[in-house]
mmCIF file of C-alpha atoms and ligand atoms in Angstrom:
data_model
loop_
_atom_site.group_PDB
_atom_site.id
_atom_site.type_symbol
_atom_site.label_atom_id
_atom_site.label_comp_id
_atom_site.label_asym_id
_atom_site.label_seq_id
_atom_site.Cartn_x
_atom_site.Cartn_y
_atom_site.Cartn_z
ATOM 1 C CA MET A 590 156.890 117.361 147.965
ATOM 2 C CA GLN A 591 159.590 119.491 145.649
ATOM 3 C CA THR A 592 157.790 121.361 143.082
ATOM 4 C CA VAL A 593 160.573 121.499 140.192
ATOM 5 C CA VAL A 594 160.360 125.208 138.162
ATOM 6 C CA THR A 595 162.355 125.553 134.240
ATOM 7 C CA ASP A 596 162.412 126.944 131.178
ATOM 8 C CA ALA A 597 162.210 123.561 129.018
ATOM 9 C CA PRO A 598 159.597 122.411 127.534
ATOM 10 C CA GLU A 599 161.155 118.895 127.160
ATOM 11 C CA GLU A 600 161.745 118.617 130.823
ATOM 12 C CA ALA A 601 158.029 118.730 131.916
ATOM 13 C CA ALA A 602 156.887 116.882 129.319
ATOM 14 C CA GLY A 603 159.442 114.114 130.758
ATOM 15 C CA PHE A 604 157.516 115.030 134.721
ATOM 16 C CA LEU A 605 154.120 114.517 132.482
ATOM 17 C CA ASN A 606 154.809 111.109 131.076
ATOM 18 C CA HIS A 607 156.312 109.427 134.439
ATOM 19 C CA ALA A 608 152.507 110.137 136.071
ATOM 20 C CA GLY A 609 153.636 113.994 137.760
ATOM 21 C CA ILE A 610 151.058 116.387 136.986
ATOM 22 C CA VAL A 611 152.983 119.923 135.569
ATOM 23 C CA ALA A 612 151.689 122.829 135.467
ATOM 24 C CA PHE A 613 152.299 125.710 132.940
ATOM 25 C CA PRO A 614 151.077 128.205 130.755
ATOM 26 C CA THR A 615 148.855 128.713 127.507
ATOM 27 C CA GLU A 616 148.054 131.753 125.825
ATOM 28 C CA THR A 617 144.658 132.528 128.144
ATOM 29 C CA VAL A 618 145.995 131.624 131.642
ATOM 30 C CA TYR A 619 148.061 128.379 133.606
ATOM 31 C CA GLY A 620 147.044 124.682 133.711
ATOM 32 C CA LEU A 621 147.532 121.829 135.547
ATOM 33 C CA GLY A 622 148.272 118.681 133.153
ATOM 34 C CA ALA A 623 148.775 114.777 133.426
ATOM 35 C CA ASP A 624 148.553 112.550 131.494
ATOM 36 C CA VAL A 625 145.047 111.350 130.333
ATOM 37 C CA PHE A 626 145.966 108.411 129.923
ATOM 38 C CA LEU A 627 146.596 108.378 133.666
ATOM 39 C CA PRO A 628 143.440 108.189 135.697
ATOM 40 C CA GLU A 629 145.689 108.057 139.048
ATOM 41 C CA ALA A 630 148.120 110.903 137.725
ATOM 42 C CA VAL A 631 144.331 112.331 136.362
ATOM 43 C CA SER A 632 143.413 112.226 140.653
ATOM 44 C CA ARG A 633 145.885 114.374 141.929
ATOM 45 C CA ILE A 634 144.859 117.416 139.598
ATOM 46 C CA PHE A 635 141.552 117.244 141.187
ATOM 47 C CA THR A 636 143.989 117.077 144.607
ATOM 48 C CA ALA A 637 146.294 119.758 144.749
ATOM 49 C CA LYS A 638 143.873 122.003 143.747
ATOM 50 C CA GLY A 639 140.868 121.057 145.563
ATOM 51 C CA ARG A 640 138.607 120.858 142.757
ATOM 52 C CA PRO A 641 135.454 118.857 143.274
ATOM 53 C CA SER A 642 135.580 115.538 140.905
ATOM 54 C CA ASP A 643 132.493 115.842 139.226
ATOM 55 C CA ASN A 644 134.576 118.668 137.190
ATOM 56 C CA PRO A 645 135.003 118.032 133.759
ATOM 57 C CA LEU A 646 138.788 118.935 132.616
ATOM 58 C CA ILE A 647 139.679 119.474 129.349
ATOM 59 C CA VAL A 648 142.336 117.633 126.994
ATOM 60 C CA HIS A 649 144.861 119.596 125.256
ATOM 61 C CA VAL A 650 146.305 118.312 121.896
ATOM 62 C CA GLN A 651 148.780 119.405 120.263
ATOM 63 C CA THR A 652 147.439 119.546 116.899
ATOM 64 C CA PRO A 653 144.112 118.971 115.344
ATOM 65 C CA GLU A 654 145.318 115.692 114.440
ATOM 66 C CA GLN A 655 146.023 114.830 117.775
ATOM 67 C CA ILE A 656 141.446 115.410 118.434
ATOM 68 C CA GLY A 657 140.495 111.413 117.445
ATOM 69 C CA GLU A 658 142.689 109.676 120.182
ATOM 70 C CA VAL A 659 140.490 111.327 122.676
ATOM 71 C CA ALA A 660 137.459 112.279 120.503
ATOM 72 C CA CYS A 661 134.500 110.679 117.481
ATOM 73 C CA ASP A 662 131.462 111.856 115.855
ATOM 74 C CA ILE A 663 132.722 115.010 114.875
ATOM 75 C CA ASP A 664 129.904 116.781 112.649
ATOM 76 C CA ARG A 665 130.250 119.611 109.987
ATOM 77 C CA ASN A 666 129.513 122.590 112.898
ATOM 78 C CA ALA A 667 132.572 121.100 114.723
ATOM 79 C CA ALA A 668 134.492 120.262 112.470
ATOM 80 C CA ALA A 669 134.170 124.327 110.233
ATOM 81 C CA LEU A 670 135.117 126.161 113.957
ATOM 82 C CA ILE A 671 138.622 123.144 114.545
ATOM 83 C CA GLU A 672 139.365 124.592 110.919
ATOM 84 C CA ARG A 673 138.729 128.061 111.649
ATOM 85 C CA PHE A 674 139.809 128.475 115.629
ATOM 86 C CA PHE A 675 141.918 125.982 116.529
ATOM 87 C CA PRO A 676 144.561 125.948 117.470
ATOM 88 C CA GLY A 677 143.526 128.949 119.939
ATOM 89 C CA PRO A 678 141.404 129.280 123.469
ATOM 90 C CA LEU A 679 138.985 127.762 122.183
ATOM 91 C CA THR A 680 137.680 124.513 123.466
ATOM 92 C CA VAL A 681 134.788 122.303 121.581
ATOM 93 C CA VAL A 682 133.536 119.315 123.007
ATOM 94 C CA LEU A 683 132.971 116.592 122.082
ATOM 95 C CA ARG A 684 132.026 112.873 121.973
ATOM 96 C CA LYS A 685 133.840 111.035 123.789
ATOM 97 C CA ARG A 686 135.817 108.199 123.008
ATOM 98 C CA ALA A 687 135.757 105.151 124.842
ATOM 99 C CA GLN A 688 139.758 104.972 126.456
ATOM 100 C CA VAL A 689 139.054 108.557 128.525
ATOM 101 C CA PRO A 690 138.455 107.445 132.118
ATOM 102 C CA GLU A 691 136.509 108.526 134.305
ATOM 103 C CA ILE A 692 137.831 110.782 135.546
ATOM 104 C CA VAL A 693 138.562 112.711 132.933
ATOM 105 C CA SER A 694 134.634 113.740 132.079
ATOM 106 C CA ALA A 695 133.390 113.279 135.015
ATOM 107 C CA GLY A 696 131.452 110.667 134.245
ATOM 108 C CA LEU A 697 130.229 112.350 131.077
ATOM 109 C CA PRO A 698 129.722 110.921 127.741
ATOM 110 C CA THR A 699 131.777 113.945 125.294
ATOM 111 C CA VAL A 700 134.526 115.867 126.372
ATOM 112 C CA GLY A 701 135.815 119.584 125.658
ATOM 113 C CA VAL A 702 139.238 119.384 123.752
ATOM 114 C CA ARG A 703 141.419 122.314 123.836
ATOM 115 C CA CYS A 704 144.342 122.712 120.646
ATOM 116 C CA PRO A 705 146.271 126.079 122.760
ATOM 117 C CA SER A 706 148.497 128.501 120.209
ATOM 118 C CA HIS A 707 151.298 129.393 123.614
ATOM 119 C CA PRO A 708 154.475 128.114 121.260
ATOM 120 C CA VAL A 709 155.814 126.926 124.834
ATOM 121 C CA ALA A 710 152.586 124.933 125.273
ATOM 122 C CA SER A 711 152.828 123.935 121.975
ATOM 123 C CA ALA A 712 156.150 123.312 122.868
ATOM 124 C CA PHE A 713 155.360 121.171 125.649
ATOM 125 C CA LEU A 714 152.459 119.298 123.780
ATOM 126 C CA ARG A 715 155.126 118.220 121.398
ATOM 127 C CA HIS A 716 156.786 116.576 124.164
ATOM 128 C CA CYS A 717 154.307 114.554 125.707
ATOM 129 C CA GLU A 718 152.838 111.370 124.646
ATOM 130 C CA HIS A 719 149.196 111.782 124.854
ATOM 131 C CA PRO A 720 147.368 114.548 124.796
ATOM 132 C CA VAL A 721 146.542 116.404 128.533
ATOM 133 C CA ALA A 722 143.821 117.134 130.243
ATOM 134 C CA ALA A 723 144.548 120.656 132.350
ATOM 135 C CA PRO A 724 142.250 122.426 134.156
ATOM 136 C CA SER A 725 143.516 125.724 135.174
ATOM 137 C CA ALA A 726 146.125 125.994 137.716
ATOM 138 C CA ASN A 727 144.769 128.111 141.265
ATOM 139 C CA LEU A 728 142.984 126.113 143.731
ATOM 140 C CA SER A 729 139.083 126.053 143.297
ATOM 141 C CA GLY A 730 137.220 129.211 143.066
ATOM 142 C CA ARG A 731 139.918 130.556 143.224
ATOM 143 C CA PRO A 732 140.514 132.843 139.846
ATOM 144 C CA SER A 733 142.791 131.915 137.269
ATOM 145 C CA PRO A 734 147.187 132.168 137.309
ATOM 146 C CA THR A 735 148.417 134.219 134.146
ATOM 147 C CA ASP A 736 151.609 133.897 135.488
ATOM 148 C CA TRP A 737 153.569 131.410 136.823
ATOM 149 C CA ARG A 738 154.426 132.468 140.656
ATOM 150 C CA THR A 739 150.655 132.906 141.357
ATOM 151 C CA VAL A 740 150.408 129.649 139.635
ATOM 152 C CA TYR A 741 153.551 128.989 142.626
ATOM 153 C CA HIS A 742 152.084 130.666 145.520
ATOM 154 C CA ASP A 743 148.373 128.438 144.570
ATOM 155 C CA LEU A 744 149.911 125.449 143.892
ATOM 156 C CA GLY A 745 153.918 125.075 145.168
ATOM 157 C CA GLY A 746 154.668 121.765 146.955
ATOM 158 C CA ARG A 747 151.857 120.482 145.847
ATOM 159 C CA ILE A 748 152.587 119.495 141.980
ATOM 160 C CA ASP A 749 155.201 118.012 140.719
ATOM 161 C CA CYS A 750 156.842 120.464 138.081
ATOM 162 C CA LEU A 751 156.232 123.998 136.540
ATOM 163 C CA LEU A 752 156.950 124.690 133.182
ATOM 164 C CA ARG A 753 158.000 128.789 133.503
ATOM 165 C CA GLY A 754 156.460 130.895 130.445
ATOM 166 C CA GLU A 755 155.198 134.642 130.081
ATOM 167 C CA PRO A 756 152.073 135.875 130.834
ATOM 168 C CA SER A 757 149.748 134.522 128.761
ATOM 169 C CA THR A 758 147.956 137.265 127.204
ATOM 170 C CA ILE A 759 144.515 136.885 126.640
ATOM 171 C CA GLY A 760 144.008 136.423 130.906
ATOM 172 C CA LEU A 761 140.330 134.118 130.500
ATOM 173 C CA GLU A 762 139.782 131.251 130.420
ATOM 174 C CA SER A 763 138.984 130.110 126.729
ATOM 175 C CA THR A 764 135.653 129.800 124.339
ATOM 176 C CA ILE A 765 133.216 126.368 125.534
ATOM 177 C CA VAL A 766 130.863 125.478 122.554
ATOM 178 C CA ASP A 767 129.605 121.717 123.225
ATOM 179 C CA CYS A 768 130.030 120.880 119.269
ATOM 180 C CA SER A 769 127.795 117.667 120.644
ATOM 181 C CA VAL A 770 125.198 118.776 120.374
ATOM 182 C CA ASP A 771 122.917 120.180 116.801
ATOM 183 C CA PRO A 772 122.699 122.616 116.965
ATOM 184 C CA PRO A 773 125.672 123.473 118.996
ATOM 185 C CA ARG A 774 126.002 125.877 122.245
ATOM 186 C CA LEU A 775 127.755 128.516 123.894
ATOM 187 C CA LEU A 776 128.275 127.386 127.414
ATOM 188 C CA ARG A 777 131.515 129.103 128.340
ATOM 189 C CA SER A 778 132.369 132.465 126.787
ATOM 190 C CA GLY A 779 136.066 133.988 125.934
ATOM 191 C CA ALA A 780 139.155 135.765 123.523
ATOM 192 C CA VAL A 781 137.227 134.080 120.189
ATOM 193 C CA SER A 782 133.339 135.804 120.224
ATOM 194 C CA LEU A 783 130.268 134.570 119.949
ATOM 195 C CA GLU A 784 130.190 137.277 116.768
ATOM 196 C CA SER A 785 133.055 135.513 115.188
ATOM 197 C CA LEU A 786 131.248 131.804 116.264
ATOM 198 C CA LEU A 787 128.331 133.018 114.426
ATOM 199 C CA ASP A 788 130.218 134.118 110.955
ATOM 200 C CA VAL A 789 130.981 129.840 111.588
ATOM 201 C CA VAL A 790 128.449 128.008 112.935
ATOM 202 C CA PRO A 791 125.079 131.483 111.538
ATOM 203 C CA GLY A 792 122.421 128.412 113.678
ATOM 204 C CA LEU A 793 124.694 128.177 117.074
ATOM 205 C CA LYS A 794 123.128 129.288 120.573
ATOM 206 C CA ILE A 795 124.342 130.185 123.493
ATOM 207 C CA ALA A 796 122.792 127.721 126.774
ATOM 208 C CA THR A 797 121.264 129.643 128.990
ATOM 209 C CA SER A 798 122.518 129.427 132.388
ATOM 210 C CA CYS A 799 121.832 127.390 135.595
ATOM 211 C CA LYS A 800 118.743 127.551 137.312
ATOM 212 C CA PRO A 801 119.473 126.222 141.078
ATOM 213 C CA GLY A 802 117.257 122.245 140.511
ATOM 214 C CA ASP A 803 118.569 121.835 135.844
ATOM 215 C CA ALA A 804 120.681 119.767 135.212
ATOM 216 C CA PRO A 805 123.954 122.023 134.413
ATOM 217 C CA LYS A 806 125.383 122.739 130.566
ATOM 218 C CA SER A 807 128.706 122.693 132.176
ATOM 219 C CA PRO A 808 129.450 120.999 135.165
ATOM 220 C CA GLY A 809 131.897 123.862 136.032
ATOM 221 C CA MET A 810 128.338 126.466 135.606
ATOM 222 C CA LYS A 811 127.120 125.510 138.894
ATOM 223 C CA TYR A 812 130.136 126.807 140.884
ATOM 224 C CA ARG A 813 131.515 129.626 142.518
ATOM 225 C CA HIS A 814 134.223 131.280 140.510
ATOM 226 C CA TYR A 815 136.805 133.810 139.279
ATOM 227 C CA SER A 816 136.702 135.097 143.315
ATOM 228 C CA PRO A 817 139.195 137.011 144.588
ATOM 229 C CA GLU A 818 138.851 138.325 149.107
ATOM 230 C CA ALA A 819 136.864 141.004 148.965
ATOM 231 C CA LEU A 820 133.868 141.601 147.374
ATOM 232 C CA ILE A 821 133.272 142.001 144.171
ATOM 233 C CA VAL A 822 130.965 145.386 142.953
ATOM 234 C CA LEU A 823 129.738 146.370 139.503
ATOM 235 C CA LEU A 824 128.706 149.646 137.513
ATOM 236 C CA GLU A 825 127.282 150.378 135.183
ATOM 237 C CA THR A 826 129.883 152.402 132.712
ATOM 238 C CA ALA A 827 129.928 156.297 134.506
ATOM 239 C CA GLN A 828 128.053 154.731 137.610
ATOM 240 C CA ALA A 829 128.944 156.563 140.347
ATOM 241 C CA PRO A 830 129.695 153.801 143.012
ATOM 242 C CA PRO A 831 128.208 154.069 146.440
ATOM 243 C CA GLU A 832 129.672 154.820 149.780
ATOM 244 C CA PRO A 833 132.416 152.387 149.897
ATOM 245 C CA VAL A 834 133.358 150.049 152.139
ATOM 246 C CA THR A 835 136.670 151.267 151.987
ATOM 247 C CA PRO A 836 139.625 149.964 151.827
ATOM 248 C CA SER A 837 138.266 150.052 148.527
ATOM 249 C CA ALA A 838 139.118 149.234 144.410
ATOM 250 C CA TRP A 839 138.262 150.653 141.347
ATOM 251 C CA ILE A 840 139.227 148.830 137.296
ATOM 252 C CA GLY A 841 137.345 150.123 134.071
ATOM 253 C CA LEU A 842 137.935 151.790 130.836
ATOM 254 C CA SER A 843 136.761 155.505 132.216
ATOM 255 C CA ALA A 844 138.330 158.109 134.779
ATOM 256 C CA PRO A 845 138.304 156.159 137.945
ATOM 257 C CA PRO A 846 136.277 157.694 140.378
ATOM 258 C CA PRO A 847 137.493 159.570 143.384
ATOM 259 C CA GLY A 848 138.674 157.681 147.414
ATOM 260 C CA MET A 849 139.963 154.177 145.671
ATOM 261 C CA GLU A 850 142.860 152.784 147.781
ATOM 262 C CA ARG A 851 144.133 151.903 144.303
ATOM 263 C CA THR A 852 142.342 152.220 140.110
ATOM 264 C CA LEU A 853 143.180 150.395 137.607
ATOM 265 C CA ARG A 854 141.983 152.190 134.004
ATOM 266 C CA CYS A 855 142.415 150.326 130.857
ATOM 267 C CA SER A 856 142.808 151.693 128.013
ATOM 268 C CA SER A 857 141.268 148.357 125.667
ATOM 269 C CA VAL A 858 139.340 145.433 126.679
ATOM 270 C CA GLU A 859 141.407 142.922 125.583
ATOM 271 C CA GLU A 860 144.324 145.023 127.803
ATOM 272 C CA TYR A 861 140.666 144.492 130.610
ATOM 273 C CA ALA A 862 140.953 140.771 129.976
ATOM 274 C CA ARG A 863 144.132 140.393 130.021
ATOM 275 C CA VAL A 864 144.780 141.753 134.396
ATOM 276 C CA LEU A 865 141.763 141.486 135.133
ATOM 277 C CA PHE A 866 142.343 138.444 137.295
ATOM 278 C CA GLY A 867 145.772 139.745 138.380
ATOM 279 C CA PHE A 868 143.810 143.064 139.789
ATOM 280 C CA PHE A 869 141.741 140.584 141.438
ATOM 281 C CA ARG A 870 145.069 139.163 143.292
ATOM 282 C CA THR A 871 147.033 142.223 143.520
ATOM 283 C CA CYS A 872 143.925 143.696 145.883
ATOM 284 C CA ASP A 873 143.593 140.866 148.040
ATOM 285 C CA ALA A 874 146.851 140.427 148.774
ATOM 286 C CA SER A 875 146.980 144.448 149.615
ATOM 287 C CA GLY A 876 144.245 144.280 151.928
ATOM 288 C CA ILE A 877 141.210 145.325 149.214
ATOM 289 C CA LEU A 878 137.616 145.047 150.866
ATOM 290 C CA THR A 879 135.252 145.797 148.164
ATOM 291 C CA ILE A 880 136.338 145.491 144.588
ATOM 292 C CA TYR A 881 134.085 147.792 142.013
ATOM 293 C CA CYS A 882 134.397 146.411 138.141
ATOM 294 C CA GLU A 883 133.260 148.222 135.719
ATOM 295 C CA LEU A 884 131.209 146.693 133.059
ATOM 296 C CA PRO A 885 132.352 146.735 129.932
ATOM 297 C CA ALA A 886 129.533 146.806 126.844
ATOM 298 C CA GLU A 887 129.043 143.147 126.027
ATOM 299 C CA ARG A 888 130.247 142.345 122.315
ATOM 300 C CA GLY A 889 133.723 141.035 121.948
ATOM 301 C CA ILE A 890 135.847 140.356 124.195
ATOM 302 C CA GLY A 891 133.231 142.124 126.518
ATOM 303 C CA ARG A 892 130.723 139.915 126.912
ATOM 304 C CA ALA A 893 133.106 137.206 128.927
ATOM 305 C CA ILE A 894 134.175 139.838 130.485
ATOM 306 C CA ARG A 895 130.968 140.073 132.443
ATOM 307 C CA ASP A 896 130.664 135.951 132.982
ATOM 308 C CA ARG A 897 133.912 136.745 134.861
ATOM 309 C CA LEU A 898 132.831 139.065 137.223
ATOM 310 C CA GLN A 899 128.595 139.041 137.466
ATOM 311 C CA LYS A 900 130.437 135.147 138.753
ATOM 312 C CA ALA A 901 133.295 136.883 141.015
ATOM 313 C CA SER A 902 130.449 138.865 142.052
ATOM 314 C CA GLY A 903 128.827 135.510 142.809
ATOM 315 C CA LYS A 904 125.264 136.278 140.064
HETATM 316 O O1 TXA B 2227 141.310 128.428 128.285
HETATM 317 C C1 TXA B 2227 141.170 127.263 129.059
HETATM 318 O O2 TXA B 2227 140.119 127.187 129.051
HETATM 319 C C2 TXA B 2227 142.350 126.881 130.300
HETATM 320 C C3 TXA B 2227 143.548 126.405 130.240
HETATM 321 C C4 TXA B 2227 144.026 125.759 131.029
HETATM 322 O O3 TXA B 2227 143.040 125.855 128.810
HETATM 323 N N1 TXA B 2227 141.373 126.042 131.271
HETATM 324 C C5 TXA B 2227 139.933 125.789 131.962
HETATM 325 O O4 TXA B 2227 139.654 124.710 132.874
HETATM 326 O O5 TXA B 2227 139.433 127.208 131.437
HETATM 327 P P1 TXA B 2227 138.914 125.074 134.118
HETATM 328 O O6 TXA B 2227 138.221 123.564 134.245
HETATM 329 O O7 TXA B 2227 139.121 125.693 134.516
HETATM 330 O O8 TXA B 2227 137.387 124.929 132.588
HETATM 331 C C6 TXA B 2227 136.883 123.754 132.427
HETATM 332 C C7 TXA B 2227 135.788 124.038 131.800
HETATM 333 C C8 TXA B 2227 134.585 123.612 133.277
HETATM 334 O O9 TXA B 2227 133.531 124.614 134.148
HETATM 335 C C9 TXA B 2227 133.656 122.616 133.166
HETATM 336 O O10 TXA B 2227 132.647 121.848 133.482
HETATM 337 C C10 TXA B 2227 134.272 122.472 131.752
HETATM 338 O O11 TXA B 2227 135.065 123.977 130.760
HETATM 339 N N2 TXA B 2227 133.849 120.814 130.419
HETATM 340 C C11 TXA B 2227 134.906 120.627 130.752
HETATM 341 N N3 TXA B 2227 134.373 119.269 129.855
HETATM 342 C C12 TXA B 2227 133.187 119.715 129.961
HETATM 343 C C13 TXA B 2227 132.161 117.873 128.358
HETATM 344 N N4 TXA B 2227 132.472 117.655 128.588
HETATM 345 N N5 TXA B 2227 130.758 119.800 128.978
HETATM 346 C C14 TXA B 2227 130.686 120.317 129.600
HETATM 347 N N6 TXA B 2227 131.610 121.145 129.626
HETATM 348 C C15 TXA B 2227 132.947 120.581 130.103
HETATM 349 MG MG1 MG B 2228 139.221 126.787 136.103
#
């Protein structure tokens, strides 16, 4: 299959409206979309990514008003979160409408809904006839793509169209809050921080990550995620790395330790989030065997960085 690469949101939406699958930029990471009401098109997303079919997709809307096309029973908490954080890097899980195909929700009675703030995503969604079901635009199990070249590397030849944009400014996937339960539960941390969620919904709870044998709260929690080929070793701030398996690399906020092939010192947690997945990919491409990652403090987007690092290290 030939993948058309374009800068024109309208052209990309044309593919989607004719049952194609289209990668597009968002402020979090790039997504791979299909028309939410075309189950055959949605099933091609799973094939292109090699994604397990029991992992549901997030539905992207252009405006909060469009939420009603896919979800119902928006309670007081959900309404307050939508009012405060849409458009932006937040996904809310709501009770789904019967019209949403099973393949989108992986058979769950709920659906995750997000309204991206990225101008190119917004222009693309405006030209799409319906909301767009989209996971991140990576091969399953690999780090999410934050620039169009990485999408092309993973999915070129497997998708109909790639809408090109600037690199994602946040770099980590959206915060997910399950609003189908009361109190709502944080399922995945992201750029919308726990602190800012608690400002809006003081009773919000954090979902405990799944133990073996438990039914996962968010199906995606049970898969190894965000993984580079290299071994990921987590370090507390200022902790010296053990004798490295070389060649090795280091990323963090402090001064890097000596003896590393490749280092990336970030000047803020926001920069750390933005560059992390790209650094994983660069390390893999240059044959790095071990990546030492300094854990940031568990506040703000630091919580999301810790979560992705823990998942990448297989914990
Ligand atoms: O920032 C993002 O969220 C990006 C961009 C493209 O919007 N998308 C993204 O999608 O990260 P994905 O598929 O890689 O991650 C979606 C996560 C999965 O872990 C999935 O299990 C969870 O959301 N999810 C989706 N629908 C759900 C539902 N109804 N209930 C619980 N978890 C759900
Ligand atoms: Mg993903």
